[in-house]
């Protein structure tokens, strides 16, 4: 087994189901009971115990979807299922999140959905201080292993019993209590850390991020993707660029035509976390990084004219999807799959921005950003008037271009944070 | 099995970084991985997952990377450990 390195300094923890799935074959009562049983699995094997609380619980349980502001965005059905935060003093410590897009089931075969109890036992292991284990029999293996049977009869594997006992002490047993199942001895996991040997090899045909003029910009799972020609850059929620070098669209997004030279707009749908790409009169829907069959389809599906769009984004203020083209914009409701009445409207309703924007994103800070050329505008919260002090430089504020003037030629890389040497951050 | 294509390698690197087998990116150095570093990371992932340690993105490895799983990394604090090692 493997431990996270943090542990609760108390043996009585409080818990609460803070939110339930939007649509689930399980009732709220069933979900509540499964959570209780999953917690009790751990308390049966150690001197930890749990008490349900009405507020301020140590372990707050939520069902969330997509980016939910904790650095671990969900990704629709499959992929990532859930996560929990290790013990600690931070308010989020112990909190446990399940992907609301999964079909959560109780003791059903894998083809029906994902067994909520099995995943909950695993996640509560994290909430108590266990890390992922490579032991074959451990519930703390990172990969979903299917249903674990009747929750009332489930017993932790020996590997996990040893781990929880080490953290909180062995449960004092009555002589008639059963011993844990599967007493298979395993060796402690000793992770191997690969050596790091950075290299710097910049192809010459890639676009210059410092010149901005992006084709499309999208918030996908809490990261901002900047698309330009056949390339894209990724900005993490921490505002770090994954790399100064762009990645090739066709090596990451699978299913776009090979001769597609650029995209017009991209956004993540609110209703199912799928990602939509636009180019001209065509659009593609992606499940994660793979295009779904049956695409491209025509923009007329949205009720949009065939000339293509400049921008698409979901306004966090109201959860609606907006499409921009030239001097007009439309508002779309993902849940009814219909364009709202009264649209298109004039772009000048968004005060302070020009027409023909490159793209728009709602960022994780709750604000909305309009991009055009080398400039961007910020709209705080639900405001439709750009903040004072904008537009500002995209290159400087988003692309890590350390420049005194935006007209600085690319041939002077050291002034753009692109010098050829490798420098550690601390030096 | 056939050789992984560029897309599979790209996704594989993304996966290995996400779950702690490769260090997190640093925007100031924009570092890339060497082939040896990538092979070592793949072997580490394969060892953790109980797969044969081939060091290549073979079919079993790619299939394992596509399985539903917990969001938390398998290797905790790789970047912090790497940073300390670099300092030493």
GROMACS .gro file of C-alpha atoms in nm:
model
  515
    1UNK     CA    1   0.000   0.000   0.000
    2UNK     CA    2   0.097   0.360  -0.033
    3UNK     CA    3   0.016   0.653   0.196
    4UNK     CA    4  -0.038   1.014   0.099
    5UNK     CA    5   0.168   1.151   0.386
    6UNK     CA    6  -0.121   1.328   0.557
    7UNK     CA    7  -0.359   1.195   0.817
    8UNK     CA    8  -0.650   1.330   1.021
    9UNK     CA    9  -0.548   1.429   1.371
   10UNK     CA   10  -0.882   1.307   1.507
   11UNK     CA   11  -1.060   0.973   1.498
   12UNK     CA   12  -1.417   1.097   1.459
   13UNK     CA   13  -1.488   1.253   1.121
   14UNK     CA   14  -1.807   1.419   1.004
   15UNK     CA   15  -1.954   1.369   0.659
   16UNK     CA   16  -2.241   1.493   0.444
   17UNK     CA   17  -2.380   1.441   0.094
   18UNK     CA   18  -2.381   1.800  -0.028
   19UNK     CA   19  -2.529   1.736  -0.373
   20UNK     CA   20  -2.681   1.448  -0.563
   21UNK     CA   21  -2.663   1.346  -0.931
   22UNK     CA   22  -2.889   1.541  -1.165
   23UNK     CA   23  -3.019   1.226  -1.328
   24UNK     CA   24  -2.957   0.886  -1.174
   25UNK     CA   25  -3.133   0.554  -1.147
   26UNK     CA   26  -3.045   0.567  -0.777
   27UNK     CA   27  -3.262   0.760  -0.531
   28UNK     CA   28  -3.112   1.015  -0.293
   29UNK     CA   29  -3.173   0.771  -0.009
   30UNK     CA   30  -2.988   0.491  -0.192
   31UNK     CA   31  -2.695   0.722  -0.262
   32UNK     CA   32  -2.686   0.834   0.100
   33UNK     CA   33  -2.692   0.474   0.221
   34UNK     CA   34  -2.417   0.366  -0.019
   35UNK     CA   35  -2.196   0.648   0.106
   36UNK     CA   36  -2.256   0.546   0.465
   37UNK     CA   37  -2.172   0.184   0.386
   38UNK     CA   38  -1.859   0.284   0.197
   39UNK     CA   39  -1.739   0.488   0.495
   40UNK     CA   40  -1.819   0.207   0.734
   41UNK     CA   41  -1.596  -0.027   0.534
   42UNK     CA   42  -1.303   0.180   0.659
   43UNK     CA   43  -1.430   0.223   1.015
   44UNK     CA   44  -1.473  -0.155   1.052
   45UNK     CA   45  -1.103  -0.200   0.992
   46UNK     CA   46  -0.955   0.078   1.203
   47UNK     CA   47  -1.014   0.310   1.494
   48UNK     CA   48  -1.170   0.575   1.268
   49UNK     CA   49  -1.542   0.649   1.292
   50UNK     CA   50  -1.790   0.872   1.112
   51UNK     CA   51  -2.080   1.090   1.210
   52UNK     CA   52  -2.323   1.253   0.971
   53UNK     CA   53  -2.329   1.632   0.996
   54UNK     CA   54  -2.566   1.899   0.874
   55UNK     CA   55  -2.297   2.154   0.795
   56UNK     CA   56  -1.920   2.202   0.785
   57UNK     CA   57  -1.849   1.834   0.744
   58UNK     CA   58  -1.492   1.703   0.715
   59UNK     CA   59  -1.592   1.488   0.418
   60UNK     CA   60  -1.825   1.683   0.191
   61UNK     CA   61  -1.961   1.468  -0.093
   62UNK     CA   62  -2.060   1.627  -0.423
   63UNK     CA   63  -2.164   1.515  -0.770
   64UNK     CA   64  -2.010   1.761  -1.016
   65UNK     CA   65  -1.945   1.778  -1.386
   66UNK     CA   66  -1.668   1.910  -1.609
   67UNK     CA   67  -1.456   2.185  -1.456
   68UNK     CA   68  -1.573   2.247  -1.101
   69UNK     CA   69  -1.294   2.471  -0.975
   70UNK     CA   70  -1.078   2.223  -0.787
   71UNK     CA   71  -0.811   2.148  -1.049
   72UNK     CA   72  -0.949   1.804  -1.134
   73UNK     CA   73  -1.211   1.856  -1.407
   74UNK     CA   74  -1.438   1.569  -1.504
   75UNK     CA   75  -1.474   1.455  -1.863
   76UNK     CA   76  -1.819   1.312  -1.928
   77UNK     CA   77  -1.899   0.939  -1.927
   78UNK     CA   78  -1.591   0.718  -1.874
   79UNK     CA   79  -1.242   0.858  -1.829
   80UNK     CA   80  -1.213   1.008  -1.483
   81UNK     CA   81  -1.484   0.891  -1.244
   82UNK     CA   82  -1.417   1.059  -0.911
   83UNK     CA   83  -1.156   1.201  -0.678
   84UNK     CA   84  -1.109   1.294  -0.315
   85UNK     CA   85  -0.875   1.525  -0.129
   86UNK     CA   86  -0.627   1.396   0.124
   87UNK     CA   87  -0.661   1.485   0.496
   88UNK     CA   88  -0.546   1.828   0.605
   89UNK     CA   89  -0.642   2.166   0.740
   90UNK     CA   90  -0.765   2.315   0.413
   91UNK     CA   91  -1.146   2.344   0.379
   92UNK     CA   92  -1.142   2.109   0.079
   93UNK     CA   93  -0.942   1.840   0.261
   94UNK     CA   94  -1.142   1.516   0.273
   95UNK     CA   95  -1.398   1.636   0.022
   96UNK     CA   96  -1.503   1.375  -0.232
   97UNK     CA   97  -1.634   1.447  -0.582
   98UNK     CA   98  -1.807   1.209  -0.822
   99UNK     CA   99  -1.855   1.278  -1.192
  100UNK     CA  100  -2.221   1.366  -1.238
  101UNK     CA  101  -2.203   1.253  -1.602
  102UNK     CA  102  -2.145   0.888  -1.507
  103UNK     CA  103  -2.434   0.644  -1.482
  104UNK     CA  104  -2.403   0.544  -1.118
  105UNK     CA  105  -2.540   0.203  -1.029
  106UNK     CA  106  -2.572  -0.028  -0.730
  107UNK     CA  107  -2.448  -0.387  -0.759
  108UNK     CA  108  -2.524  -0.413  -1.131
  109UNK     CA  109  -2.295  -0.559  -1.400
  110UNK     CA  110  -2.044  -0.320  -1.553
  111UNK     CA  111  -2.242  -0.283  -1.876
  112UNK     CA  112  -2.517  -0.096  -1.688
  113UNK     CA  113  -2.294   0.175  -1.549
  114UNK     CA  114  -2.039   0.241  -1.276
  115UNK     CA  115  -2.074   0.089  -0.931
  116UNK     CA  116  -2.105   0.384  -0.693
  117UNK     CA  117  -2.017   0.184  -0.383
  118UNK     CA  118  -1.691   0.050  -0.529
  119UNK     CA  119  -1.580   0.396  -0.636
  120UNK     CA  120  -1.687   0.551  -0.306
  121UNK     CA  121  -1.482   0.300  -0.103
  122UNK     CA  122  -1.178   0.389  -0.316
  123UNK     CA  123  -1.230   0.765  -0.286
  124UNK     CA  124  -1.289   0.755   0.090
  125UNK     CA  125  -0.956   0.576   0.109
  126UNK     CA  126  -0.801   0.892  -0.034
  127UNK     CA  127  -1.005   1.111   0.201
  128UNK     CA  128  -0.852   0.916   0.491
  129UNK     CA  129  -0.494   0.940   0.365
  130UNK     CA  130  -0.431   0.643   0.136
  131UNK     CA  131  -0.267   0.698  -0.203
  132UNK     CA  132  -0.297   0.477  -0.508
  133UNK     CA  133  -0.167   0.125  -0.470
  134UNK     CA  134  -0.025  -0.105  -0.732
  135UNK     CA  135  -0.124  -0.412  -0.531
  136UNK     CA  136  -0.343  -0.635  -0.740
  137UNK     CA  137  -0.605  -0.694  -0.473
  138UNK     CA  138  -0.625  -0.339  -0.339
  139UNK     CA  139  -0.935  -0.124  -0.368
  140UNK     CA  140  -0.686   0.164  -0.401
  141UNK     CA  141  -0.577   0.061  -0.749
  142UNK     CA  142  -0.637   0.368  -0.964
  143UNK     CA  143  -0.832   0.188  -1.235
  144UNK     CA  144  -1.200   0.104  -1.201
  145UNK     CA  145  -1.226  -0.269  -1.144
  146UNK     CA  146  -1.601  -0.317  -1.172
  147UNK     CA  147  -1.866  -0.384  -0.908
  148UNK     CA  148  -1.753  -0.535  -0.577
  149UNK     CA  149  -2.077  -0.714  -0.495
  150UNK     CA  150  -2.315  -0.666  -0.205
  151UNK     CA  151  -2.208  -0.358  -0.004
  152UNK     CA  152  -2.329  -0.519   0.318
  153UNK     CA  153  -2.088  -0.808   0.276
  154UNK     CA  154  -1.790  -0.624   0.135
  155UNK     CA  155  -1.461  -0.649   0.322
  156UNK     CA  156  -1.145  -0.456   0.254
  157UNK     CA  157  -0.853  -0.648   0.105
  158UNK     CA  158  -0.565  -0.707   0.345
  159UNK     CA  159  -0.344  -0.450   0.172
  160UNK     CA  160  -0.593  -0.175   0.248
  161UNK     CA  161  -0.658  -0.301   0.601
  162UNK     CA  162  -0.286  -0.276   0.672
  163UNK     CA  163  -0.280   0.078   0.537
  164UNK     CA  164  -0.576   0.210   0.735
  165UNK     CA  165  -0.454   0.035   1.051
  166UNK     CA  166  -0.121   0.207   1.015
  167UNK     CA  167  -0.291   0.546   0.992
  168UNK     CA  168  -0.557   0.520   1.262
  169UNK     CA  169  -0.475   0.209   1.460
  170UNK     CA  170  -0.620  -0.141   1.458
  171UNK     CA  171  -0.989  -0.182   1.543
  172UNK     CA  172  -1.029  -0.364   1.872
  173UNK     CA  173  -1.206  -0.681   1.771
  174UNK     CA  174  -1.441  -0.913   1.949
  175UNK     CA  175  -1.332  -1.275   1.923
  176UNK     CA  176  -1.638  -1.358   1.711
  177UNK     CA  177  -1.566  -1.088   1.453
  178UNK     CA  178  -1.456  -1.205   1.113
  179UNK     CA  179  -1.108  -1.155   0.985
  180UNK     CA  180  -1.048  -0.945   0.674
  181UNK     CA  181  -1.078  -1.113   0.339
  182UNK     CA  182  -0.801  -1.195   0.097
  183UNK     CA  183  -0.496  -1.214   0.322
  184UNK     CA  184  -0.255  -1.183   0.033
  185UNK     CA  185   0.076  -1.030   0.140
  186UNK     CA  186   0.203  -0.759  -0.091
  187UNK     CA  187   0.520  -0.561  -0.102
  188UNK     CA  188   0.501  -0.189  -0.035
  189UNK     CA  189   0.485   0.011  -0.353
  190UNK     CA  190   0.810   0.185  -0.430
  191UNK     CA  191   0.741   0.426  -0.713
  192UNK     CA  192   1.010   0.476  -0.970
  193UNK     CA  193   1.067   0.833  -1.078
  194UNK     CA  194   1.185   0.873  -1.434
  195UNK     CA  195   1.492   1.086  -1.493
  196UNK     CA  196   1.428   1.431  -1.629
  197UNK     CA  197   1.640   1.545  -1.916
  198UNK     CA  198   1.490   1.850  -2.078
  199UNK     CA  199   1.559   1.933  -2.436
  200UNK     CA  200   1.463   2.232  -2.646
  201UNK     CA  201   1.391   2.170  -3.009
  202UNK     CA  202   1.167   2.424  -3.178
  203UNK     CA  203   1.032   2.348  -3.524
  204UNK     CA  204   1.049   2.643  -3.758
  205UNK     CA  205   0.707   2.610  -3.918
  206UNK     CA  206   0.503   2.666  -3.604
  207UNK     CA  207   0.318   2.996  -3.552
  208UNK     CA  208   0.444   3.257  -3.308
  209UNK     CA  209   0.229   3.269  -2.999
  210UNK     CA  210   0.348   3.620  -2.922
  211UNK     CA  211   0.180   3.755  -3.235
  212UNK     CA  212  -0.158   3.640  -3.097
  213UNK     CA  213  -0.433   3.664  -3.367
  214UNK     CA  214  -0.567   3.327  -3.258
  215UNK     CA  215  -0.827   3.148  -3.468
  216UNK     CA  216  -1.015   3.008  -3.171
  217UNK     CA  217  -0.988   3.013  -2.792
  218UNK     CA  218  -1.184   2.779  -2.567
  219UNK     CA  219  -1.217   2.682  -2.203
  220UNK     CA  220  -1.209   2.302  -2.205
  221UNK     CA  221  -1.219   2.126  -1.869
  222UNK     CA  222  -1.090   2.439  -1.701
  223UNK     CA  223  -0.792   2.482  -1.934
  224UNK     CA  224  -0.779   2.750  -2.202
  225UNK     CA  225  -0.687   2.620  -2.547
  226UNK     CA  226  -0.551   2.874  -2.796
  227UNK     CA  227  -0.582   2.751  -3.155
  228UNK     CA  228  -0.385   2.900  -3.442
  229UNK     CA  229  -0.359   2.742  -3.784
  230UNK     CA  230  -0.282   2.371  -3.734
  231UNK     CA  231  -0.153   2.419  -3.379
  232UNK     CA  232  -0.272   2.492  -3.027
  233UNK     CA  233  -0.136   2.595  -2.688
  234UNK     CA  234  -0.281   2.493  -2.351
  235UNK     CA  235  -0.304   2.715  -2.047
  236UNK     CA  236  -0.364   2.527  -1.722
  237UNK     CA  237  -0.601   2.652  -1.450
  238UNK     CA  238  -0.292   2.774  -1.264
  239UNK     CA  239  -0.229   2.997  -1.569
  240UNK     CA  240   0.081   2.801  -1.666
  241UNK     CA  241   0.130   2.720  -2.032
  242UNK     CA  242   0.180   2.345  -2.074
  243UNK     CA  243   0.454   2.434  -2.319
  244UNK     CA  244   0.573   2.742  -2.500
  245UNK     CA  245   0.575   2.522  -2.809
  246UNK     CA  246   0.235   2.450  -2.962
  247UNK     CA  247   0.098   2.102  -3.019
  248UNK     CA  248  -0.042   1.996  -3.353
  249UNK     CA  249  -0.421   1.987  -3.364
  250UNK     CA  250  -0.427   1.667  -3.567
  251UNK     CA  251  -0.201   1.484  -3.324
  252UNK     CA  252  -0.436   1.542  -3.033
  253UNK     CA  253  -0.789   1.591  -3.167
  254UNK     CA  254  -0.875   1.275  -3.357
  255UNK     CA  255  -1.130   1.285  -3.639
  256UNK     CA  256  -1.089   1.626  -3.798
  257UNK     CA  257  -1.011   1.620  -4.172
  258UNK     CA  258  -0.637   1.604  -4.231
  259UNK     CA  259  -0.654   1.901  -4.468
  260UNK     CA  260  -0.827   2.123  -4.211
  261UNK     CA  261  -0.590   2.417  -4.185
  262UNK     CA  262  -0.757   2.600  -3.894
  263UNK     CA  263  -1.068   2.605  -3.677
  264UNK     CA  264  -1.307   2.899  -3.634
  265UNK     CA  265  -1.437   2.837  -3.284
  266UNK     CA  266  -1.442   2.568  -3.015
  267UNK     CA  267  -1.643   2.529  -2.695
  268UNK     CA  268  -1.732   2.268  -2.431
  269UNK     CA  269  -2.105   2.192  -2.412
  270UNK     CA  270  -2.272   2.234  -2.077
  271UNK     CA  271  -2.518   1.948  -2.105
  272UNK     CA  272  -2.278   1.659  -2.170
  273UNK     CA  273  -1.922   1.802  -2.152
  274UNK     CA  274  -1.864   1.720  -2.517
  275UNK     CA  275  -1.647   1.954  -2.721
  276UNK     CA  276  -1.766   2.121  -3.041
  277UNK     CA  277  -1.534   2.238  -3.320
  278UNK     CA  278  -1.645   2.479  -3.593
  279UNK     CA  279  -1.495   2.545  -3.933
  280UNK     CA  280  -1.695   2.720  -4.205
  281UNK     CA  281  -2.041   2.568  -4.233
  282UNK     CA  282  -1.926   2.247  -4.060
  283UNK     CA  283  -1.909   2.140  -3.700
  284UNK     CA  284  -1.780   1.828  -3.522
  285UNK     CA  285  -1.871   1.695  -3.177
  286UNK     CA  286  -1.593   1.534  -2.975
  287UNK     CA  287  -1.615   1.290  -2.689
  288UNK     CA  288  -1.292   1.375  -2.512
  289UNK     CA  289  -1.032   1.393  -2.790
  290UNK     CA  290  -1.216   1.179  -3.044
  291UNK     CA  291  -1.477   1.299  -3.295
  292UNK     CA  292  -1.810   1.121  -3.276
  293UNK     CA  293  -1.932   0.938  -3.586
  294UNK     CA  294  -2.171   1.120  -3.820
  295UNK     CA  295  -1.977   1.447  -3.834
  296UNK     CA  296  -1.923   1.703  -3.976
  297UNK     CA  297  -2.273   1.840  -3.980
  298UNK     CA  298  -2.408   2.173  -4.093
  299UNK     CA  299  -2.443   2.488  -3.882
  300UNK     CA  300  -2.811   2.485  -3.972
  301UNK     CA  301  -2.850   2.230  -3.687
  302UNK     CA  302  -2.801   2.525  -3.453
  303UNK     CA  303  -3.009   2.762  -3.661
  304UNK     CA  304  -2.696   2.951  -3.763
  305UNK     CA  305  -2.628   3.092  -4.112
  306UNK     CA  306  -2.383   2.891  -4.323
  307UNK     CA  307  -2.112   3.156  -4.340
  308UNK     CA  308  -1.942   3.021  -4.025
  309UNK     CA  309  -1.892   3.177  -3.684
  310UNK     CA  310  -1.617   3.379  -3.523
  311UNK     CA  311  -1.670   3.279  -3.163
  312UNK     CA  312  -1.855   3.037  -2.935
  313UNK     CA  313  -1.858   3.035  -2.558
  314UNK     CA  314  -2.070   2.944  -2.257
  315UNK     CA  315  -2.143   3.243  -2.036
  316UNK     CA  316  -2.103   3.126  -1.678
  317UNK     CA  317  -2.341   3.398  -1.570
  318UNK     CA  318  -2.645   3.215  -1.715
  319UNK     CA  319  -2.514   2.883  -1.855
  320UNK     CA  320  -2.623   2.974  -2.209
  321UNK     CA  321  -2.411   2.924  -2.521
  322UNK     CA  322  -2.336   3.229  -2.736
  323UNK     CA  323  -2.232   3.234  -3.102
  324UNK     CA  324  -2.077   3.542  -3.262
  325UNK     CA  325  -2.047   3.624  -3.627
  326UNK     CA  326  -1.939   3.966  -3.754
  327UNK     CA  327  -2.161   4.225  -3.592
  328UNK     CA  328  -2.424   3.981  -3.460
  329UNK     CA  329  -2.457   3.721  -3.187
  330UNK     CA  330  -2.702   3.443  -3.101
  331UNK     CA  331  -2.795   3.271  -2.773
  332UNK     CA  332  -2.844   2.894  -2.767
  333UNK     CA  333  -2.998   2.669  -2.500
  334UNK     CA  334  -2.816   2.333  -2.484
  335UNK     CA  335  -3.089   2.169  -2.282
  336UNK     CA  336  -3.364   2.237  -2.537
  337UNK     CA  337  -3.116   2.235  -2.832
  338UNK     CA  338  -3.280   2.552  -2.962
  339UNK     CA  339  -3.177   2.905  -3.033
  340UNK     CA  340  -3.340   3.151  -2.793
  341UNK     CA  341  -3.601   3.385  -2.938
  342UNK     CA  342  -3.508   3.745  -3.012
  343UNK     CA  343  -3.168   3.664  -3.161
  344UNK     CA  344  -2.945   3.755  -3.339
  345UNK     CA  345  -2.865   4.082  -3.165
  346UNK     CA  346  -2.598   4.340  -3.232
  347UNK     CA  347  -2.252   4.282  -3.086
  348UNK     CA  348  -2.244   4.639  -2.964
  349UNK     CA  349  -2.466   4.527  -2.676
  350UNK     CA  350  -2.134   4.408  -2.532
  351UNK     CA  351  -1.999   4.753  -2.472
  352UNK     CA  352  -1.637   4.826  -2.547
  353UNK     CA  353  -1.554   4.545  -2.789
  354UNK     CA  354  -1.523   4.563  -3.169
  355UNK     CA  355  -1.697   4.341  -3.425
  356UNK     CA  356  -1.541   4.029  -3.577
  357UNK     CA  357  -1.385   3.902  -3.257
  358UNK     CA  358  -1.144   3.607  -3.274
  359UNK     CA  359  -1.309   3.422  -2.988
  360UNK     CA  360  -1.447   3.452  -2.636
  361UNK     CA  361  -1.397   3.246  -2.318
  362UNK     CA  362  -1.549   3.234  -1.976
  363UNK     CA  363  -1.251   3.174  -1.750
  364UNK     CA  364  -1.240   2.996  -1.418
  365UNK     CA  365  -1.234   3.327  -1.230
  366UNK     CA  366  -1.598   3.384  -1.333
  367UNK     CA  367  -1.507   3.658  -1.582
  368UNK     CA  368  -1.544   3.661  -1.959
  369UNK     CA  369  -1.268   3.756  -2.201
  370UNK     CA  370  -1.309   3.874  -2.561
  371UNK     CA  371  -1.009   3.832  -2.792
  372UNK     CA  372  -0.931   4.009  -3.116
  373UNK     CA  373  -0.593   4.035  -3.283
  374UNK     CA  374  -0.332   4.118  -3.020
  375UNK     CA  375  -0.583   4.257  -2.767
  376UNK     CA  376  -0.832   4.125  -2.518
  377UNK     CA  377  -1.115   4.273  -2.313
  378UNK     CA  378  -1.236   4.160  -1.972
  379UNK     CA  379  -1.601   4.152  -1.862
  380UNK     CA  380  -1.629   4.098  -1.489
  381UNK     CA  381  -1.897   3.852  -1.376
  382UNK     CA  382  -2.225   3.904  -1.557
  383UNK     CA  383  -2.147   4.255  -1.681
  384UNK     CA  384  -2.194   4.347  -2.047
  385UNK     CA  385  -1.959   4.644  -2.027
  386UNK     CA  386  -1.583   4.589  -2.063
  387UNK     CA  387  -1.372   4.669  -1.756
  388UNK     CA  388  -1.180   4.994  -1.744
  389UNK     CA  389  -0.818   4.956  -1.847
  390UNK     CA  390  -0.890   4.723  -2.137
  391UNK     CA  391  -0.802   4.619  -2.404
  392UNK     CA  392  -0.470   4.477  -2.293
  393UNK     CA  393  -0.204   4.263  -2.458
  394UNK     CA  394  -0.285   3.895  -2.515
  395UNK     CA  395   0.082   3.812  -2.565
  396UNK     CA  396   0.193   3.964  -2.238
  397UNK     CA  397  -0.096   3.857  -2.015
  398UNK     CA  398  -0.176   3.510  -2.153
  399UNK     CA  399   0.121   3.388  -2.358
  400UNK     CA  400   0.420   3.456  -2.131
  401UNK     CA  401   0.577   3.691  -2.383
  402UNK     CA  402   0.817   3.903  -2.184
  403UNK     CA  403   0.828   4.203  -2.415
  404UNK     CA  404   0.854   4.573  -2.384
  405UNK     CA  405   0.663   4.636  -2.704
  406UNK     CA  406   0.432   4.417  -2.905
  407UNK     CA  407   0.604   4.522  -3.225
  408UNK     CA  408   0.923   4.354  -3.116
  409UNK     CA  409   1.030   4.119  -3.395
  410UNK     CA  410   1.032   3.747  -3.332
  411UNK     CA  411   1.398   3.736  -3.432
  412UNK     CA  412   1.475   3.874  -3.084
  413UNK     CA  413   1.364   3.574  -2.887
  414UNK     CA  414   1.541   3.659  -2.564
  415UNK     CA  415   1.310   3.956  -2.518
  416UNK     CA  416   1.008   3.732  -2.562
  417UNK     CA  417   1.095   3.472  -2.301
  418UNK     CA  418   1.211   3.233  -2.572
  419UNK     CA  419   1.584   3.230  -2.532
  420UNK     CA  420   1.749   2.904  -2.626
  421UNK     CA  421   1.899   2.831  -2.287
  422UNK     CA  422   1.722   2.619  -2.027
  423UNK     CA  423   1.681   2.808  -1.701
  424UNK     CA  424   1.537   2.663  -1.385
  425UNK     CA  425   1.265   2.877  -1.234
  426UNK     CA  426   1.447   2.925  -0.904
  427UNK     CA  427   1.762   3.057  -1.072
  428UNK     CA  428   0.082  -0.480  -3.237
  429UNK     CA  429   0.149  -0.184  -3.460
  430UNK     CA  430   0.370   0.108  -3.367
  431UNK     CA  431   0.183   0.389  -3.188
  432UNK     CA  432   0.118   0.687  -3.411
  433UNK     CA  433   0.198   1.047  -3.323
  434UNK     CA  434  -0.147   1.103  -3.177
  435UNK     CA  435  -0.116   0.808  -2.942
  436UNK     CA  436   0.224   0.931  -2.827
  437UNK     CA  437   0.084   1.280  -2.773
  438UNK     CA  438  -0.206   1.145  -2.570
  439UNK     CA  439   0.026   0.908  -2.386
  440UNK     CA  440   0.253   1.191  -2.277
  441UNK     CA  441  -0.052   1.388  -2.165
  442UNK     CA  442  -0.175   1.089  -1.963
  443UNK     CA  443   0.167   1.021  -1.808
  444UNK     CA  444   0.196   1.385  -1.702
  445UNK     CA  445  -0.157   1.399  -1.564
  446UNK     CA  446  -0.103   1.096  -1.340
  447UNK     CA  447   0.241   1.190  -1.214
  448UNK     CA  448   0.472   0.969  -1.422
  449UNK     CA  449   0.621   1.266  -1.604
  450UNK     CA  450   0.701   1.597  -1.434
  451UNK     CA  451   0.450   1.879  -1.467
  452UNK     CA  452   0.531   2.130  -1.737
  453UNK     CA  453   0.717   2.444  -1.649
  454UNK     CA  454   0.611   2.744  -1.858
  455UNK     CA  455   0.947   2.912  -1.817
  456UNK     CA  456   1.154   2.627  -1.956
  457UNK     CA  457   0.898   2.466  -2.186
  458UNK     CA  458   1.090   2.147  -2.141
  459UNK     CA  459   1.031   1.844  -2.358
  460UNK     CA  460   1.102   1.484  -2.268
  461UNK     CA  461   1.388   1.279  -2.399
  462UNK     CA  462   1.311   0.937  -2.541
  463UNK     CA  463   1.484   0.775  -2.241
  464UNK     CA  464   1.271   0.978  -2.001
  465UNK     CA  465   0.955   0.878  -2.182
  466UNK     CA  466   1.051   0.509  -2.185
  467UNK     CA  467   1.125   0.518  -1.813
  468UNK     CA  468   0.790   0.684  -1.744
  469UNK     CA  469   0.604   0.424  -1.951
  470UNK     CA  470   0.784   0.142  -1.769
  471UNK     CA  471   0.692   0.297  -1.437
  472UNK     CA  472   0.329   0.318  -1.542
  473UNK     CA  473   0.334  -0.042  -1.667
  474UNK     CA  474   0.487  -0.164  -1.342
  475UNK     CA  475   0.221   0.019  -1.140
  476UNK     CA  476  -0.059  -0.119  -1.358
  477UNK     CA  477   0.072  -0.475  -1.346
  478UNK     CA  478   0.156  -0.482  -1.717
  479UNK     CA  479   0.462  -0.621  -1.885
  480UNK     CA  480   0.737  -0.358  -1.870
  481UNK     CA  481   0.809  -0.300  -2.235
  482UNK     CA  482   0.875   0.073  -2.217
  483UNK     CA  483   0.665   0.123  -2.529
  484UNK     CA  484   0.311   0.240  -2.583
  485UNK     CA  485   0.193  -0.106  -2.681
  486UNK     CA  486  -0.167  -0.210  -2.720
  487UNK     CA  487  -0.211  -0.324  -2.358
  488UNK     CA  488  -0.066   0.001  -2.228
  489UNK     CA  489  -0.284   0.221  -2.447
  490UNK     CA  490  -0.586   0.011  -2.349
  491UNK     CA  491  -0.503   0.053  -1.981
  492UNK     CA  492  -0.468   0.429  -2.026
  493UNK     CA  493  -0.818   0.438  -2.171
  494UNK     CA  494  -0.977   0.262  -1.874
  495UNK     CA  495  -1.204   0.459  -1.640
  496UNK     CA  496  -1.016   0.562  -1.329
  497UNK     CA  497  -0.974   0.796  -1.033
  498UNK     CA  498  -0.858   1.149  -1.120
  499UNK     CA  499  -0.580   1.160  -0.864
  500UNK     CA  500  -0.222   1.097  -0.978
  501UNK     CA  501  -0.056   0.762  -0.911
  502UNK     CA  502   0.277   0.922  -0.828
  503UNK     CA  503   0.236   1.208  -0.585
  504UNK     CA  504   0.469   1.503  -0.587
  505UNK     CA  505   0.686   1.398  -0.878
  506UNK     CA  506   0.754   1.755  -0.978
  507UNK     CA  507   0.850   1.849  -0.623
  508UNK     CA  508   1.086   1.553  -0.596
  509UNK     CA  509   1.234   1.631  -0.937
  510UNK     CA  510   1.284   1.991  -0.835
  511UNK     CA  511   1.474   1.884  -0.525
  512UNK     CA  512   1.685   1.643  -0.729
  513UNK     CA  513   1.771   1.917  -0.975
  514UNK     CA  514   1.882   2.138  -0.689
  515UNK     CA  515   2.109   1.869  -0.550
   0.00000   0.00000   0.00000
